[in-house]
mmCIF file of C-alpha atoms in Angstrom:
data_model
loop_
_atom_site.group_PDB
_atom_site.id
_atom_site.type_symbol
_atom_site.label_atom_id
_atom_site.label_comp_id
_atom_site.label_asym_id
_atom_site.label_seq_id
_atom_site.Cartn_x
_atom_site.Cartn_y
_atom_site.Cartn_z
ATOM 1 C CA MET A 96 -23.611 -58.131 -2.639
ATOM 2 C CA ALA A 97 -19.910 -57.721 -1.879
ATOM 3 C CA PHE A 98 -18.384 -59.305 1.143
ATOM 4 C CA VAL A 99 -15.858 -57.257 3.028
ATOM 5 C CA THR A 100 -13.207 -59.295 4.744
ATOM 6 C CA SER A 101 -11.166 -57.959 7.558
ATOM 7 C CA PRO A 102 -7.440 -58.593 7.592
ATOM 8 C CA ALA A 103 -6.546 -61.800 9.334
ATOM 9 C CA ALA A 104 -5.275 -61.271 12.814
ATOM 10 C CA ALA A 105 -1.936 -62.796 13.676
ATOM 11 C CA PRO A 106 -2.362 -66.060 15.504
ATOM 12 C CA ALA A 107 -1.801 -65.768 19.209
ATOM 13 C CA ARG A 108 1.386 -67.292 20.521
ATOM 14 C CA HIS A 109 1.220 -70.243 22.784
ATOM 15 C CA PRO A 110 2.083 -69.250 26.369
ATOM 16 C CA MET A 111 4.821 -71.891 26.513
ATOM 17 C CA ASP A 112 6.620 -70.556 23.421
ATOM 18 C CA PRO A 113 9.983 -68.969 24.228
ATOM 19 C CA ASP A 114 10.643 -65.349 23.366
ATOM 20 C CA PRO A 115 12.903 -64.762 20.367
ATOM 21 C CA ALA A 116 16.454 -64.229 21.589
ATOM 22 C CA PRO A 117 19.496 -62.823 19.801
ATOM 23 C CA SER A 118 22.217 -65.342 19.026
ATOM 24 C CA SER A 119 25.507 -64.439 20.682
ATOM 25 C CA LYS A 120 27.375 -66.564 18.147
ATOM 26 C CA ALA A 121 26.001 -64.394 15.348
ATOM 27 C CA ARG A 122 27.770 -61.370 16.814
ATOM 28 C CA ALA A 123 30.940 -63.435 17.213
ATOM 29 C CA VAL A 124 30.761 -64.366 13.511
ATOM 30 C CA PHE A 125 30.492 -60.682 12.630
ATOM 31 C CA ALA A 126 33.376 -59.713 14.930
ATOM 32 C CA LEU A 127 35.646 -62.455 13.558
ATOM 33 C CA GLY A 128 34.695 -61.557 10.002
ATOM 34 C CA LEU A 129 35.514 -57.915 10.674
ATOM 35 C CA VAL A 130 38.902 -58.818 12.168
ATOM 36 C CA GLY A 131 39.569 -61.083 9.191
ATOM 37 C CA PHE A 132 38.706 -58.263 6.800
ATOM 38 C CA LEU A 133 40.795 -55.634 8.602
ATOM 39 C CA THR A 134 43.878 -57.874 8.851
ATOM 40 C CA GLY A 135 43.350 -59.689 5.540
ATOM 41 C CA ALA A 136 45.918 -57.626 3.664
ATOM 42 C CA PHE A 137 48.549 -58.730 6.189
ATOM 43 C CA VAL A 138 47.751 -62.419 5.502
ATOM 44 C CA GLY A 139 47.077 -62.913 9.224
ATOM 45 C CA GLY A 140 43.394 -62.349 8.605
ATOM 46 C CA VAL A 141 42.986 -65.827 7.143
ATOM 47 C CA ILE A 142 42.761 -67.423 10.577
ATOM 48 C CA PRO A 143 39.918 -65.321 12.051
ATOM 49 C CA ALA A 144 38.133 -65.368 8.683
ATOM 50 C CA THR A 145 38.264 -69.156 8.570
ATOM 51 C CA VAL A 146 37.015 -69.403 12.141
ATOM 52 C CA ALA A 147 34.216 -66.967 11.259
ATOM 53 C CA LEU A 148 33.132 -69.114 8.316
ATOM 54 C CA LEU A 149 33.131 -72.288 10.402
ATOM 55 C CA LEU A 150 31.220 -70.611 13.219
ATOM 56 C CA ALA A 151 28.761 -69.074 10.730
ATOM 57 C CA ARG A 152 27.911 -72.509 9.420
ATOM 58 C CA GLN A 153 27.232 -73.816 12.911
ATOM 59 C CA THR A 154 25.268 -70.736 13.942
ATOM 60 C CA ALA A 155 23.100 -70.784 10.825
ATOM 61 C CA ARG A 156 22.206 -74.422 11.526
ATOM 62 C CA GLN A 157 21.270 -73.588 15.103
ATOM 63 C CA ALA A 158 19.151 -70.620 14.001
ATOM 64 C CA TYR A 159 17.339 -72.801 11.478
ATOM 65 C CA ALA A 160 16.750 -75.536 14.048
ATOM 66 C CA SER A 161 15.346 -73.007 16.528
ATOM 67 C CA GLN A 162 12.490 -72.259 14.089
ATOM 68 C CA GLY A 163 12.863 -68.511 14.350
ATOM 69 C CA TYR A 164 13.470 -68.179 18.086
ATOM 70 C CA LEU A 165 17.167 -67.346 17.568
ATOM 71 C CA THR A 166 17.667 -64.083 15.730
ATOM 72 C CA GLY A 167 20.788 -62.671 14.128
ATOM 73 C CA SER A 168 20.792 -63.934 10.554
ATOM 74 C CA ALA A 169 21.790 -60.476 9.305
ATOM 75 C CA TRP A 170 24.877 -60.539 11.532
ATOM 76 C CA ILE A 171 25.784 -63.973 10.152
ATOM 77 C CA ARG A 172 25.393 -62.765 6.563
ATOM 78 C CA ARG A 173 27.531 -59.685 7.184
ATOM 79 C CA GLY A 174 30.174 -61.732 8.988
ATOM 80 C CA ARG A 175 30.372 -64.227 6.122
ATOM 81 C CA ARG A 176 30.789 -61.442 3.575
ATOM 82 C CA LEU A 177 33.539 -59.788 5.607
ATOM 83 C CA ALA A 178 35.301 -63.124 6.155
ATOM 84 C CA TRP A 179 35.304 -63.912 2.435
ATOM 85 C CA ALA A 180 36.556 -60.394 1.694
ATOM 86 C CA GLY A 181 39.393 -60.915 4.198
ATOM 87 C CA ILE A 182 40.369 -64.198 2.531
ATOM 88 C CA VAL A 183 40.343 -62.521 -0.887
ATOM 89 C CA LEU A 184 42.527 -59.710 0.472
ATOM 90 C CA ALA A 185 44.996 -62.238 1.904
ATOM 91 C CA LEU A 186 45.177 -64.132 -1.396
ATOM 92 C CA THR A 187 45.658 -60.867 -3.270
ATOM 93 C CA ALA A 188 48.487 -59.889 -0.933
ATOM 94 C CA LEU A 189 50.161 -63.268 -1.495
ATOM 95 C CA VAL A 190 49.889 -62.958 -5.273
ATOM 96 C CA VAL A 191 51.278 -59.419 -5.238
ATOM 97 C CA ALA A 192 54.166 -60.475 -2.965
ATOM 98 C CA SER A 193 54.928 -63.457 -5.217
ATOM 99 C CA ILE A 194 55.000 -61.291 -8.333
ATOM 100 C CA ALA A 195 57.188 -58.688 -6.611
ATOM 101 C CA GLY A 196 59.561 -61.434 -5.479
ATOM 102 C CA LEU A 197 59.775 -62.923 -8.961
ATOM 103 C CA LEU A 198 60.437 -59.499 -10.493
ATOM 104 C CA HIS A 199 63.161 -58.858 -7.929
ATOM 105 C CA LEU A 200 64.693 -62.245 -8.653
ATOM 106 C CA ALA A 201 64.564 -61.662 -12.416
ATOM 107 C CA GLY A 202 66.320 -58.312 -12.121
ATOM 108 C CA SER A 203 69.357 -59.627 -10.222
ATOM 109 C CA PRO A 204 72.272 -61.299 -12.035
ATOM 110 C CA GLY A 205 72.020 -65.076 -12.295
ATOM 111 C CA GLY A 206 75.511 -66.209 -11.454
ATOM 112 C CA PRO A 207 79.070 -65.109 -10.788
ATOM 113 C CA ASP A 208 80.157 -62.102 -12.832
ATOM 114 C CA PHE A 209 83.627 -62.679 -14.276
ATOM 115 C CA ALA A 210 85.801 -59.981 -15.774
ATOM 116 C CA PRO A 211 85.933 -59.768 -19.572
ATOM 117 C CA GLY A 212 88.564 -62.051 -21.118
ATOM 118 C CA THR A 213 88.453 -64.588 -18.267
ATOM 119 C CA ASP A 214 88.223 -68.231 -19.366
#
């Protein structure tokens, strides 16, 4: 004789449990990460990207401590990725500018140019 089991019903929520709410800081992390990414090539994107990473850390801790009642982890993940991309763009821009500056410096004469035959 085979027993047929019905799928387990989800446990009912306690009436005092809060409703899940979206985290406003998660959207701020995404916005700062996006600004950091868009302005990363101009080196100014380092500041919003750094703030986004710091805020993402704090927001992720709060979401974990809320035991699932604060939503927005996808926004935090996207914001972190954009912030890191902005920092990489800023570092790339600095390296390219340094190399261009060194090449410009290497192409110019090193000292005073005297006429031939001058002692």
